[in-house]
Amino acid sequence: MLSKNKNNKITVVAKHMPGDYDIEYASPWAGANSLIYRRDGDLVGGYFPDGLFEKDPWFKEVLPKYRELDSSEVLPGHDSGAEVDSICINTAIYLPWLLGQCLKAGVVVKRHILTHISEAKALSHTGKAADIIVNATGLGSLKLGGVEDKNMAPIRGQIVVVRNECTPMVSTSGTNDGPTELLYIMQRAGGGGTILGGTYDKGNWESQPDPNIAQRIMTRAVAARPGLTDNKGVEGLSIVRHGVGLRPFREGGVRIEEEKLADGTCVVHNYGHSGWGYQGSYGCAEAVVELVEEIQRQHKAKL
């Protein structure tokens, strides 16, 4: 959004880019949310807090065709549910498209590893020091010098990507396999396969898929949707890959605010989106644009 203003000269500095697969880079592993199933016990002090499962959700007035499910439509073992038209993003297509839009708008992109937020000031492609730094480093803000936000923590998510197709999408509020294990099934458009999930394991940094967890993920998926494999069970799944990503959780919620470095450089922070980065991306970007434009107005007023 900042690139829409041609007066802005923007350099994106990133350790990871679309096309990369790394435990630190959660975006390619993410799904999107759809049939919603709830268990009453999960909604009271549950380990996995998510407004998706509220019985009177805010989005029922926003998303089309919201309706509560009849008891006969609810997945066995669950107490209630809802159906809603939603959006599922094929991140393998969407991320390169976003990068392409940036390049088209004149944004210059660099691969670089920062150890301190102040280093970004010298990385502008203009050859001049950057006037404003936007910090969108996600979980990296935990260890990035000059930020080191101790409210940040990883929430490990493990998934299985399969070729099998399943519609509509499914998401449940919990499972019987422990508080960190979930059930969701999300088919991606454009040949992106189907995401079987998953886990929500706060504080776990493990980068390698756990085969036992993977087995439970697949077992839950085919039990909920036998048609996923034409009633052939787990053996009927055609696996593309196993994946693990770390959601950038922040205690207290997302951080979108201005801060000044010791040398007076303005930093606009935008991180801590946990598992809703795609859903909130445009709204958060608009908030960043507002902060940047206000900084620019104040700067001009001093001239």
Tab-separated table of C-alpha atoms in Angstrom:
chain	number	residue	atom	x	y	z
A	1	MET	CA	0.000	0.000	0.000
A	2	LEU	CA	2.876	2.387	0.696
A	3	SER	CA	4.106	1.839	-2.866
A	4	LYS	CA	0.901	3.373	-4.273
A	5	ASN	CA	2.366	6.741	-3.345
A	6	LYS	CA	5.074	7.288	-5.968
A	7	ASN	CA	6.846	9.722	-3.664
A	8	ASN	CA	7.770	6.801	-1.429
A	9	LYS	CA	11.021	5.026	-2.306
A	10	ILE	CA	10.671	1.580	-0.767
A	11	THR	CA	13.244	-1.122	-0.154
A	12	VAL	CA	12.110	-4.479	1.227
A	13	VAL	CA	14.851	-6.287	3.156
A	14	ALA	CA	14.089	-9.918	3.992
A	15	LYS	CA	15.856	-13.084	5.060
A	16	HIS	CA	13.214	-15.250	3.339
A	17	MET	CA	11.327	-14.724	0.069
A	18	PRO	CA	8.325	-16.320	-1.664
A	19	GLY	CA	9.441	-19.747	-2.837
A	20	ASP	CA	11.499	-20.421	0.307
A	21	TYR	CA	10.527	-23.103	2.825
A	22	ASP	CA	11.891	-22.518	6.310
A	23	ILE	CA	10.666	-22.987	9.871
A	24	GLU	CA	11.093	-19.221	10.428
A	25	TYR	CA	8.915	-18.391	7.416
A	26	ALA	CA	5.369	-19.421	8.291
A	27	SER	CA	3.576	-17.858	5.312
A	28	PRO	CA	3.888	-20.733	2.791
A	29	TRP	CA	2.555	-23.236	5.322
A	30	ALA	CA	-0.532	-21.287	6.274
A	31	GLY	CA	-4.028	-22.260	5.275
A	32	ALA	CA	-7.079	-20.052	5.411
A	33	ASN	CA	-10.464	-20.723	6.935
A	34	SER	CA	-16.216	-23.273	5.777
A	35	LEU	CA	-17.778	-25.576	8.003
A	36	ILE	CA	-17.123	-24.749	11.657
A	37	TYR	CA	-17.660	-27.322	14.425
A	38	ARG	CA	-17.637	-26.465	18.132
A	39	ARG	CA	-17.271	-28.393	21.368
A	40	ASP	CA	-18.662	-26.507	24.344
A	41	GLY	CA	-15.741	-27.528	26.537
A	42	ASP	CA	-13.261	-25.899	24.148
A	43	LEU	CA	-15.072	-22.567	24.308
A	44	VAL	CA	-14.579	-22.065	28.047
A	45	GLY	CA	-10.948	-21.417	28.882
A	46	GLY	CA	-9.747	-23.546	25.996
A	47	TYR	CA	-6.076	-23.778	24.994
A	48	PHE	CA	-6.868	-22.580	21.468
A	49	PRO	CA	-8.598	-19.195	21.698
A	50	ASP	CA	-10.115	-18.284	18.346
A	51	GLY	CA	-13.071	-16.036	17.542
A	52	LEU	CA	-13.862	-18.365	14.643
A	53	PHE	CA	-15.657	-20.675	17.083
A	54	GLU	CA	-17.759	-18.128	18.966
A	55	LYS	CA	-21.486	-18.859	18.945
A	56	ASP	CA	-22.305	-15.256	18.106
A	57	PRO	CA	-19.264	-14.333	15.985
A	58	TRP	CA	-18.529	-10.853	14.736
A	59	PHE	CA	-18.140	-12.094	11.158
A	60	LYS	CA	-21.697	-13.375	10.781
A	61	GLU	CA	-22.735	-9.881	9.660
A	62	VAL	CA	-19.767	-9.581	7.305
A	63	LEU	CA	-19.338	-12.904	5.505
A	64	PRO	CA	-22.173	-14.125	3.250
A	65	LYS	CA	-24.593	-16.975	3.900
A	66	TYR	CA	-23.758	-17.478	7.580
A	67	ARG	CA	-26.052	-19.964	9.270
A	68	GLU	CA	-26.041	-22.162	12.352
A	69	LEU	CA	-26.034	-25.877	11.590
A	70	ASP	CA	-28.905	-28.137	12.520
A	71	SER	CA	-27.962	-30.755	15.115
A	72	SER	CA	-28.175	-33.446	12.434
A	73	GLU	CA	-25.442	-31.681	10.449
A	74	VAL	CA	-22.936	-31.413	13.299
A	75	LEU	CA	-19.837	-33.617	13.199
A	76	PRO	CA	-20.093	-36.451	15.786
A	77	GLY	CA	-18.450	-35.495	19.063
A	78	HIS	CA	-19.275	-31.826	18.636
A	79	ASP	CA	-22.060	-29.745	20.179
A	80	SER	CA	-22.832	-27.156	17.508
A	81	GLY	CA	-21.568	-25.664	14.292
A	82	ALA	CA	-21.959	-23.070	11.594
A	83	GLU	CA	-21.570	-22.710	7.850
A	84	VAL	CA	-20.257	-19.631	6.093
A	85	ASP	CA	-18.882	-18.627	2.706
A	86	SER	CA	-15.228	-17.753	3.159
A	87	ILE	CA	-11.991	-17.423	1.204
A	88	CYS	CA	-9.119	-19.873	0.934
A	89	ILE	CA	-5.811	-18.529	-0.340
A	90	ASN	CA	-3.357	-20.686	-2.253
A	91	THR	CA	-0.269	-19.150	-0.681
A	92	ALA	CA	2.056	-20.729	-3.268
A	93	ILE	CA	0.376	-18.495	-5.865
A	94	TYR	CA	-0.556	-15.530	-3.687
A	95	LEU	CA	2.887	-14.788	-2.216
A	96	PRO	CA	4.689	-14.558	-5.596
A	97	TRP	CA	1.796	-12.405	-6.855
A	98	LEU	CA	2.262	-10.010	-3.938
A	99	LEU	CA	5.990	-9.837	-4.655
A	100	GLY	CA	5.219	-9.152	-8.309
A	101	GLN	CA	2.880	-6.299	-7.381
A	102	CYS	CA	5.638	-4.750	-5.276
A	103	LEU	CA	8.176	-5.007	-8.094
A	104	LYS	CA	5.659	-3.579	-10.553
A	105	ALA	CA	5.207	-0.586	-8.245
A	106	GLY	CA	8.958	0.075	-8.158
A	107	VAL	CA	9.789	-1.535	-4.831
A	108	VAL	CA	13.353	-2.838	-4.614
A	109	VAL	CA	13.796	-6.155	-2.804
A	110	LYS	CA	16.973	-7.349	-1.099
A	111	ARG	CA	17.940	-10.510	0.751
A	112	HIS	CA	19.689	-9.637	3.991
A	113	ILE	CA	19.909	-10.810	7.612
A	114	LEU	CA	19.615	-8.046	10.203
A	115	THR	CA	21.020	-8.346	13.679
A	116	HIS	CA	19.771	-4.916	14.794
A	117	ILE	CA	16.803	-2.859	13.597
A	118	SER	CA	19.048	0.177	13.066
A	119	GLU	CA	20.946	-1.656	10.294
A	120	ALA	CA	17.903	-1.266	8.043
A	121	LYS	CA	18.524	2.463	7.841
A	122	ALA	CA	21.598	1.944	5.650
A	123	LEU	CA	19.980	-0.564	3.273
A	124	SER	CA	17.815	1.749	1.196
A	125	HIS	CA	18.409	1.266	-2.531
A	126	THR	CA	18.516	5.054	-2.929
A	127	GLY	CA	21.964	5.177	-1.348
A	128	LYS	CA	20.599	7.542	1.288
A	129	ALA	CA	19.647	6.709	4.863
A	130	ALA	CA	16.057	5.546	5.200
A	131	ASP	CA	13.724	8.114	6.759
A	132	ILE	CA	11.306	5.510	8.136
A	133	ILE	CA	11.744	1.815	8.929
A	134	VAL	CA	8.735	-0.523	8.925
A	135	ASN	CA	9.410	-3.536	11.131
A	136	ALA	CA	7.381	-6.514	9.894
A	137	THR	CA	9.763	-9.232	11.060
A	138	GLY	CA	7.149	-11.377	12.796
A	139	LEU	CA	8.699	-13.849	15.211
A	140	GLY	CA	12.079	-12.320	14.380
A	141	SER	CA	11.126	-9.397	16.623
A	142	LEU	CA	11.814	-11.636	19.607
A	143	LYS	CA	15.562	-11.613	18.974
A	144	LEU	CA	16.111	-8.655	16.635
A	145	GLY	CA	18.432	-6.176	18.316
A	146	GLY	CA	16.739	-2.893	19.182
A	147	VAL	CA	13.349	-4.635	19.410
A	148	GLU	CA	13.785	-7.869	21.407
A	149	ASP	CA	10.114	-8.095	22.277
A	150	LYS	CA	9.820	-10.713	25.030
A	151	ASN	CA	6.067	-10.867	24.475
A	152	MET	CA	6.758	-12.837	21.294
A	153	ALA	CA	6.628	-16.630	21.240
A	154	PRO	CA	6.276	-19.332	18.591
A	155	ILE	CA	3.117	-21.359	18.199
A	156	ARG	CA	4.158	-24.426	16.262
A	157	GLY	CA	1.827	-25.639	13.555
A	158	GLN	CA	2.288	-29.002	11.828
A	159	ILE	CA	0.364	-29.917	8.674
A	160	VAL	CA	0.170	-32.502	5.920
A	161	VAL	CA	-0.382	-31.403	2.319
A	162	VAL	CA	-2.188	-33.970	0.177
A	163	ARG	CA	-3.421	-34.199	-3.411
A	164	ASN	CA	-6.850	-35.434	-2.331
A	165	GLU	CA	-9.665	-32.912	-2.629
A	166	CYS	CA	-12.278	-32.028	-0.034
A	167	THR	CA	-14.983	-29.376	-0.026
A	168	PRO	CA	-16.278	-27.592	1.897
A	169	MET	CA	-13.452	-26.683	4.238
A	170	VAL	CA	-13.652	-27.947	7.807
A	171	SER	CA	-12.408	-26.447	11.074
A	172	THR	CA	-13.044	-27.695	14.623
A	173	SER	CA	-12.512	-26.116	18.028
A	174	GLY	CA	-10.537	-29.045	19.467
A	175	THR	CA	-9.816	-32.765	19.449
A	176	ASN	CA	-9.464	-35.664	21.875
A	177	ASP	CA	-5.746	-36.004	21.065
A	178	GLY	CA	-4.610	-33.312	23.489
A	179	PRO	CA	-4.966	-29.535	23.884
A	180	THR	CA	-2.343	-28.697	21.256
A	181	GLU	CA	-3.897	-30.766	18.441
A	182	LEU	CA	-6.541	-29.499	16.027
A	183	LEU	CA	-8.580	-30.662	13.065
A	184	TYR	CA	-8.904	-28.583	9.922
A	185	ILE	CA	-9.150	-29.451	6.246
A	186	MET	CA	-8.603	-26.696	3.667
A	187	GLN	CA	-8.457	-27.213	-0.079
A	188	ARG	CA	-6.409	-24.627	-1.957
A	189	ALA	CA	-7.497	-23.397	-5.368
A	190	GLY	CA	-5.367	-23.663	-8.484
A	191	GLY	CA	-4.011	-27.132	-7.821
A	192	GLY	CA	-2.607	-26.190	-4.436
A	193	GLY	CA	-3.627	-29.447	-2.793
A	194	THR	CA	-5.438	-29.817	0.502
A	195	ILE	CA	-4.058	-28.801	3.893
A	196	LEU	CA	-4.672	-31.268	6.725
A	197	GLY	CA	-4.027	-29.857	10.157
A	198	GLY	CA	-2.877	-29.467	12.613
A	199	THR	CA	-1.297	-28.331	15.861
A	200	TYR	CA	-1.264	-25.182	18.012
A	201	ASP	CA	1.730	-25.717	20.272
A	202	LYS	CA	2.900	-22.564	22.035
A	203	GLY	CA	6.597	-22.339	22.890
A	204	ASN	CA	7.618	-25.291	20.695
A	205	TRP	CA	10.487	-24.433	18.293
A	206	GLU	CA	10.881	-27.919	16.773
A	207	SER	CA	11.393	-27.575	13.008
A	208	GLN	CA	10.977	-31.204	11.945
A	209	PRO	CA	7.577	-32.848	11.446
A	210	ASP	CA	6.701	-35.402	14.117
A	211	PRO	CA	5.572	-38.618	12.368
A	212	ASN	CA	3.277	-39.553	15.250
A	213	ILE	CA	1.525	-36.200	15.088
A	214	ALA	CA	1.293	-36.524	11.297
A	215	GLN	CA	-0.407	-39.897	11.677
A	216	ARG	CA	-2.946	-38.451	14.101
A	217	ILE	CA	-3.609	-35.492	11.782
A	218	MET	CA	-4.355	-37.806	8.873
A	219	THR	CA	-6.439	-40.173	11.000
A	220	ARG	CA	-8.617	-37.314	12.256
A	221	ALA	CA	-9.060	-35.922	8.761
A	222	VAL	CA	-10.273	-39.144	7.141
A	223	ALA	CA	-12.503	-39.904	10.138
A	224	ALA	CA	-14.206	-36.525	9.759
A	225	ARG	CA	-14.371	-36.728	5.959
A	226	PRO	CA	-14.208	-40.356	4.739
A	227	GLY	CA	-14.859	-39.122	1.209
A	228	LEU	CA	-11.448	-37.488	1.248
A	229	THR	CA	-10.032	-40.901	0.283
A	230	ASP	CA	-13.200	-42.551	-1.073
A	231	ASN	CA	-13.466	-44.494	2.205
A	232	LYS	CA	-9.959	-45.965	1.821
A	233	GLY	CA	-8.715	-44.568	5.116
A	234	VAL	CA	-5.310	-42.984	5.705
A	235	GLU	CA	-3.773	-45.310	3.109
A	236	GLY	CA	-5.816	-43.519	0.468
A	237	LEU	CA	-4.108	-40.164	1.075
A	238	SER	CA	-1.681	-38.996	-1.602
A	239	ILE	CA	0.890	-37.014	0.381
A	240	VAL	CA	2.683	-34.066	-1.211
A	241	ARG	CA	4.696	-33.008	1.819
A	242	HIS	CA	4.768	-32.633	5.583
A	243	GLY	CA	5.285	-29.126	6.902
A	244	VAL	CA	5.951	-27.161	10.068
A	245	GLY	CA	5.595	-23.427	10.577
A	246	LEU	CA	5.854	-21.136	13.587
A	247	ARG	CA	3.002	-18.686	14.100
A	248	PRO	CA	4.342	-15.352	15.434
A	249	PHE	CA	2.278	-15.093	18.634
A	250	ARG	CA	2.451	-11.962	20.770
A	251	GLU	CA	1.109	-11.720	24.317
A	252	GLY	CA	-1.191	-8.713	24.355
A	253	GLY	CA	-1.893	-8.857	20.638
A	254	VAL	CA	-0.433	-7.380	17.491
A	255	ARG	CA	1.916	-4.412	17.798
A	256	ILE	CA	1.223	-1.570	15.377
A	257	GLU	CA	2.815	1.626	16.610
A	258	GLU	CA	5.562	4.177	16.069
A	259	GLU	CA	8.847	4.191	17.954
A	260	LYS	CA	11.943	6.363	17.662
A	261	LEU	CA	15.435	4.883	17.706
A	262	ALA	CA	18.212	6.501	19.721
A	263	ASP	CA	19.352	8.410	16.623
A	264	GLY	CA	15.837	9.735	15.999
A	265	THR	CA	14.943	7.379	13.146
A	266	CYS	CA	11.235	6.524	13.125
A	267	VAL	CA	10.234	2.865	13.207
A	268	VAL	CA	6.686	1.671	12.531
A	269	HIS	CA	6.129	-1.779	14.012
A	270	ASN	CA	3.693	-4.270	12.488
A	271	TYR	CA	4.137	-7.749	13.969
A	272	GLY	CA	2.643	-10.338	16.306
A	273	HIS	CA	-0.226	-11.561	14.117
A	274	SER	CA	-0.138	-15.153	15.368
A	275	GLY	CA	-2.295	-17.298	13.066
A	276	TRP	CA	-4.372	-14.540	11.454
A	277	GLY	CA	-1.760	-12.719	9.381
A	278	TYR	CA	-3.530	-13.194	6.044
A	279	GLN	CA	-6.963	-12.307	7.412
A	280	GLY	CA	-5.737	-9.085	8.973
A	281	SER	CA	-3.060	-8.140	6.458
A	282	TYR	CA	-4.908	-5.404	4.581
A	283	GLY	CA	-6.328	-3.754	7.677
A	284	CYS	CA	-2.952	-3.781	9.412
A	285	ALA	CA	-1.282	-2.429	6.277
A	286	GLU	CA	-3.746	0.461	6.225
A	287	ALA	CA	-2.862	1.230	9.849
A	288	VAL	CA	0.844	1.246	8.925
A	289	VAL	CA	0.189	3.605	6.014
A	290	GLU	CA	-1.669	5.980	8.343
A	291	LEU	CA	1.256	6.030	10.778
A	292	VAL	CA	3.824	6.557	8.020
A	293	GLU	CA	1.827	9.396	6.471
A	294	GLU	CA	1.448	11.071	9.852
A	295	ILE	CA	5.222	10.887	10.395
A	296	GLN	CA	5.755	12.386	6.947
A	297	ARG	CA	3.288	15.219	7.679
A	298	GLN	CA	5.037	16.023	10.930
A	299	HIS	CA	8.395	16.041	9.175
A	300	LYS	CA	7.156	18.441	6.501
A	301	ALA	CA	5.671	20.737	9.139
A	302	LYS	CA	9.110	21.153	10.692
A	303	LEU	CA	10.751	22.212	7.426
